[in-house]
Amino acid sequence: MLRIASACRAATRASTSRAAILARPAAVRNYSEELSAADFDAKWKSYFEDQSLDSHAIRRGLNDLFAHDLVPEPVILEQALRACRRVNDFSTSVRIFEGVKDKSPDAETYNYVVAQLKPVTEELEVSLPEELGLQ
């Protein structure tokens, strides 16, 4: 008697769980926010200005930032470089320039960003990948 009841419960659970799985709506995730250029810049600038960021959070933010199909504005990159300096993460500061070079459609764009960030790189004593022989 116990085996039959147990078998009936198992069969009911199997059919119920399968039906429940099929009836559940698929999860929909929206990974892209519709932000204006100014809002996008303000969002990332304020992210990197956060004093509580550690190296991991900075790298994650940079990964998310570079996942977009654009070259980040120098004001965003300046705050990212300052965040790297705040936590003494030299390697990530160099990786920022590598990411910009990868995202830049041409050398002119990369050179523009580097020129805009030159005062910051001198102030923070950050080296470019080219100066280190990396590219």
PDB file of C-alpha atoms in Angstrom:
ATOM      1  CA  MET A   1       0.000   0.000   0.000  1.00  0.00           C
ATOM      2  CA  LEU A   2       2.837   2.386   0.899  1.00  0.00           C
ATOM      3  CA  ARG A   3       4.617   1.702  -2.409  1.00  0.00           C
ATOM      4  CA  ILE A   4       1.507   2.469  -4.448  1.00  0.00           C
ATOM      5  CA  ALA A   5       0.915   5.760  -2.641  1.00  0.00           C
ATOM      6  CA  SER A   6       4.546   6.666  -3.045  1.00  0.00           C
ATOM      7  CA  ALA A   7       4.445   5.839  -6.764  1.00  0.00           C
ATOM      8  CA  CYS A   8       1.260   7.887  -7.242  1.00  0.00           C
ATOM      9  CA  ARG A   9       2.827  10.894  -5.509  1.00  0.00           C
ATOM     10  CA  ALA A  10       5.979  10.614  -7.623  1.00  0.00           C
ATOM     11  CA  ALA A  11       3.947  10.414 -10.839  1.00  0.00           C
ATOM     12  CA  THR A  12       1.848  13.377  -9.797  1.00  0.00           C
ATOM     13  CA  ARG A  13       4.945  15.408  -8.881  1.00  0.00           C
ATOM     14  CA  ALA A  14       6.620  14.563 -12.187  1.00  0.00           C
ATOM     15  CA  SER A  15       3.623  15.603 -14.249  1.00  0.00           C
ATOM     16  CA  THR A  16       2.993  18.667 -12.088  1.00  0.00           C
ATOM     17  CA  SER A  17       6.577  19.848 -12.183  1.00  0.00           C
ATOM     18  CA  ARG A  18       6.768  19.343 -15.936  1.00  0.00           C
ATOM     19  CA  ALA A  19       3.498  21.209 -16.415  1.00  0.00           C
ATOM     20  CA  ALA A  20       4.713  23.952 -14.093  1.00  0.00           C
ATOM     21  CA  ILE A  21       7.944  24.267 -16.040  1.00  0.00           C
ATOM     22  CA  LEU A  22       6.137  24.471 -19.358  1.00  0.00           C
ATOM     23  CA  ALA A  23       3.607  26.969 -18.022  1.00  0.00           C
ATOM     24  CA  ARG A  24       6.254  29.350 -16.628  1.00  0.00           C
ATOM     25  CA  PRO A  25       6.975  32.336 -18.819  1.00  0.00           C
ATOM     26  CA  ALA A  26      10.530  32.620 -20.023  1.00  0.00           C
ATOM     27  CA  ALA A  27      12.645  35.112 -18.141  1.00  0.00           C
ATOM     28  CA  VAL A  28      13.195  38.271 -20.105  1.00  0.00           C
ATOM     29  CA  ARG A  29      16.217  40.385 -19.299  1.00  0.00           C
ATOM     30  CA  ASN A  30      16.873  43.812 -20.627  1.00  0.00           C
ATOM     31  CA  TYR A  31      20.621  44.360 -20.763  1.00  0.00           C
ATOM     32  CA  SER A  32      20.556  47.634 -22.627  1.00  0.00           C
ATOM     33  CA  GLU A  33      19.282  50.768 -21.038  1.00  0.00           C
ATOM     34  CA  GLU A  34      18.116  53.599 -23.215  1.00  0.00           C
ATOM     35  CA  LEU A  35      20.230  56.469 -21.906  1.00  0.00           C
ATOM     36  CA  SER A  36      21.142  59.710 -23.570  1.00  0.00           C
ATOM     37  CA  ALA A  37      24.847  60.312 -24.140  1.00  0.00           C
ATOM     38  CA  ALA A  38      24.981  62.769 -21.240  1.00  0.00           C
ATOM     39  CA  ASP A  39      23.182  60.353 -18.896  1.00  0.00           C
ATOM     40  CA  PHE A  40      25.471  57.506 -19.967  1.00  0.00           C
ATOM     41  CA  ASP A  41      28.556  59.607 -19.259  1.00  0.00           C
ATOM     42  CA  ALA A  42      27.165  60.758 -15.896  1.00  0.00           C
ATOM     43  CA  LYS A  43      26.301  57.181 -14.903  1.00  0.00           C
ATOM     44  CA  TRP A  44      29.800  55.845 -15.529  1.00  0.00           C
ATOM     45  CA  LYS A  45      31.558  58.932 -14.200  1.00  0.00           C
ATOM     46  CA  SER A  46      29.686  58.645 -10.911  1.00  0.00           C
ATOM     47  CA  TYR A  47      30.340  54.882 -10.835  1.00  0.00           C
ATOM     48  CA  PHE A  48      34.103  55.354 -10.948  1.00  0.00           C
ATOM     49  CA  GLU A  49      33.978  58.294  -8.510  1.00  0.00           C
ATOM     50  CA  ASP A  50      32.645  55.974  -5.809  1.00  0.00           C
ATOM     51  CA  GLN A  51      35.307  55.873  -3.090  1.00  0.00           C
ATOM     52  CA  SER A  52      34.228  52.413  -1.906  1.00  0.00           C
ATOM     53  CA  LEU A  53      35.205  50.629  -5.153  1.00  0.00           C
ATOM     54  CA  ASP A  54      37.873  47.978  -4.864  1.00  0.00           C
ATOM     55  CA  SER A  55      39.992  46.561  -7.701  1.00  0.00           C
ATOM     56  CA  HIS A  56      37.430  43.910  -8.531  1.00  0.00           C
ATOM     57  CA  ALA A  57      34.577  46.428  -8.783  1.00  0.00           C
ATOM     58  CA  ILE A  58      36.687  48.703 -10.976  1.00  0.00           C
ATOM     59  CA  ARG A  59      37.547  45.851 -13.351  1.00  0.00           C
ATOM     60  CA  ARG A  60      33.916  44.747 -13.470  1.00  0.00           C
ATOM     61  CA  GLY A  61      32.807  48.299 -14.252  1.00  0.00           C
ATOM     62  CA  LEU A  62      35.392  48.564 -17.010  1.00  0.00           C
ATOM     63  CA  ASN A  63      34.288  45.226 -18.427  1.00  0.00           C
ATOM     64  CA  ASP A  64      30.676  46.419 -18.504  1.00  0.00           C
ATOM     65  CA  LEU A  65      31.700  49.769 -19.968  1.00  0.00           C
ATOM     66  CA  PHE A  66      33.784  48.245 -22.758  1.00  0.00           C
ATOM     67  CA  ALA A  67      30.973  45.785 -23.558  1.00  0.00           C
ATOM     68  CA  HIS A  68      29.113  48.681 -25.175  1.00  0.00           C
ATOM     69  CA  ASP A  69      29.746  49.352 -28.829  1.00  0.00           C
ATOM     70  CA  LEU A  70      31.525  52.663 -28.313  1.00  0.00           C
ATOM     71  CA  VAL A  71      34.747  54.308 -27.262  1.00  0.00           C
ATOM     72  CA  PRO A  72      34.193  55.760 -23.781  1.00  0.00           C
ATOM     73  CA  GLU A  73      34.507  59.506 -23.391  1.00  0.00           C
ATOM     74  CA  PRO A  74      37.751  60.783 -21.847  1.00  0.00           C
ATOM     75  CA  VAL A  75      35.847  62.150 -18.803  1.00  0.00           C
ATOM     76  CA  ILE A  76      34.744  58.596 -17.961  1.00  0.00           C
ATOM     77  CA  LEU A  77      38.213  57.193 -18.546  1.00  0.00           C
ATOM     78  CA  GLU A  78      39.723  59.921 -16.377  1.00  0.00           C
ATOM     79  CA  GLN A  79      37.564  58.830 -13.443  1.00  0.00           C
ATOM     80  CA  ALA A  80      38.408  55.177 -14.134  1.00  0.00           C
ATOM     81  CA  LEU A  81      42.133  56.004 -14.087  1.00  0.00           C
ATOM     82  CA  ARG A  82      41.708  57.923 -10.845  1.00  0.00           C
ATOM     83  CA  ALA A  83      39.843  54.958  -9.346  1.00  0.00           C
ATOM     84  CA  CYS A  84      42.694  52.639 -10.363  1.00  0.00           C
ATOM     85  CA  ARG A  85      45.182  55.001  -8.762  1.00  0.00           C
ATOM     86  CA  ARG A  86      43.094  55.196  -5.599  1.00  0.00           C
ATOM     87  CA  VAL A  87      43.455  51.426  -5.113  1.00  0.00           C
ATOM     88  CA  ASN A  88      46.991  51.298  -6.596  1.00  0.00           C
ATOM     89  CA  ASP A  89      45.973  49.047  -9.486  1.00  0.00           C
ATOM     90  CA  PHE A  90      48.574  49.905 -12.106  1.00  0.00           C
ATOM     91  CA  SER A  91      47.862  46.944 -14.388  1.00  0.00           C
ATOM     92  CA  THR A  92      44.196  47.869 -14.764  1.00  0.00           C
ATOM     93  CA  SER A  93      45.120  51.441 -15.651  1.00  0.00           C
ATOM     94  CA  VAL A  94      47.254  50.114 -18.511  1.00  0.00           C
ATOM     95  CA  ARG A  95      44.420  47.794 -19.548  1.00  0.00           C
ATOM     96  CA  ILE A  96      42.144  50.819 -19.885  1.00  0.00           C
ATOM     97  CA  PHE A  97      44.322  52.081 -22.724  1.00  0.00           C
ATOM     98  CA  GLU A  98      44.430  48.619 -24.285  1.00  0.00           C
ATOM     99  CA  GLY A  99      40.619  48.567 -24.205  1.00  0.00           C
ATOM    100  CA  VAL A 100      40.441  51.997 -25.809  1.00  0.00           C
ATOM    101  CA  LYS A 101      42.825  50.882 -28.538  1.00  0.00           C
ATOM    102  CA  ASP A 102      40.733  47.775 -29.210  1.00  0.00           C
ATOM    103  CA  LYS A 103      37.508  49.801 -29.349  1.00  0.00           C
ATOM    104  CA  SER A 104      38.914  52.634 -31.470  1.00  0.00           C
ATOM    105  CA  PRO A 105      37.973  52.344 -35.138  1.00  0.00           C
ATOM    106  CA  ASP A 106      41.241  53.995 -36.184  1.00  0.00           C
ATOM    107  CA  ALA A 107      44.528  55.322 -34.815  1.00  0.00           C
ATOM    108  CA  GLU A 108      43.237  58.891 -34.951  1.00  0.00           C
ATOM    109  CA  THR A 109      40.511  58.117 -32.379  1.00  0.00           C
ATOM    110  CA  TYR A 110      42.964  56.385 -30.060  1.00  0.00           C
ATOM    111  CA  ASN A 111      45.440  59.253 -30.339  1.00  0.00           C
ATOM    112  CA  TYR A 112      42.646  61.746 -29.580  1.00  0.00           C
ATOM    113  CA  VAL A 113      41.708  59.911 -26.364  1.00  0.00           C
ATOM    114  CA  VAL A 114      45.354  59.616 -25.317  1.00  0.00           C
ATOM    115  CA  ALA A 115      45.888  63.340 -25.967  1.00  0.00           C
ATOM    116  CA  GLN A 116      42.805  64.229 -23.915  1.00  0.00           C
ATOM    117  CA  LEU A 117      44.050  62.070 -21.044  1.00  0.00           C
ATOM    118  CA  LYS A 118      47.675  63.213 -21.202  1.00  0.00           C
ATOM    119  CA  PRO A 119      47.409  65.636 -18.235  1.00  0.00           C
ATOM    120  CA  VAL A 120      45.815  62.889 -16.127  1.00  0.00           C
ATOM    121  CA  THR A 121      48.367  60.250 -17.121  1.00  0.00           C
ATOM    122  CA  GLU A 122      51.185  62.647 -16.224  1.00  0.00           C
ATOM    123  CA  GLU A 123      49.567  63.602 -12.916  1.00  0.00           C
ATOM    124  CA  LEU A 124      48.909  59.972 -11.938  1.00  0.00           C
ATOM    125  CA  GLU A 125      52.169  58.724 -13.485  1.00  0.00           C
ATOM    126  CA  VAL A 126      50.390  56.109 -15.567  1.00  0.00           C
ATOM    127  CA  SER A 127      52.227  54.513 -18.480  1.00  0.00           C
ATOM    128  CA  LEU A 128      50.704  53.781 -21.864  1.00  0.00           C
ATOM    129  CA  PRO A 129      50.996  50.277 -23.315  1.00  0.00           C
ATOM    130  CA  GLU A 130      53.259  51.658 -26.049  1.00  0.00           C
ATOM    131  CA  GLU A 131      55.645  53.067 -23.436  1.00  0.00           C
ATOM    132  CA  LEU A 132      55.844  49.630 -21.826  1.00  0.00           C
ATOM    133  CA  GLY A 133      56.439  47.863 -25.139  1.00  0.00           C
ATOM    134  CA  LEU A 134      53.120  46.021 -24.962  1.00  0.00           C
ATOM    135  CA  GLN A 135      51.717  47.159 -28.311  1.00  0.00           C
TER     136      GLN A 135
END
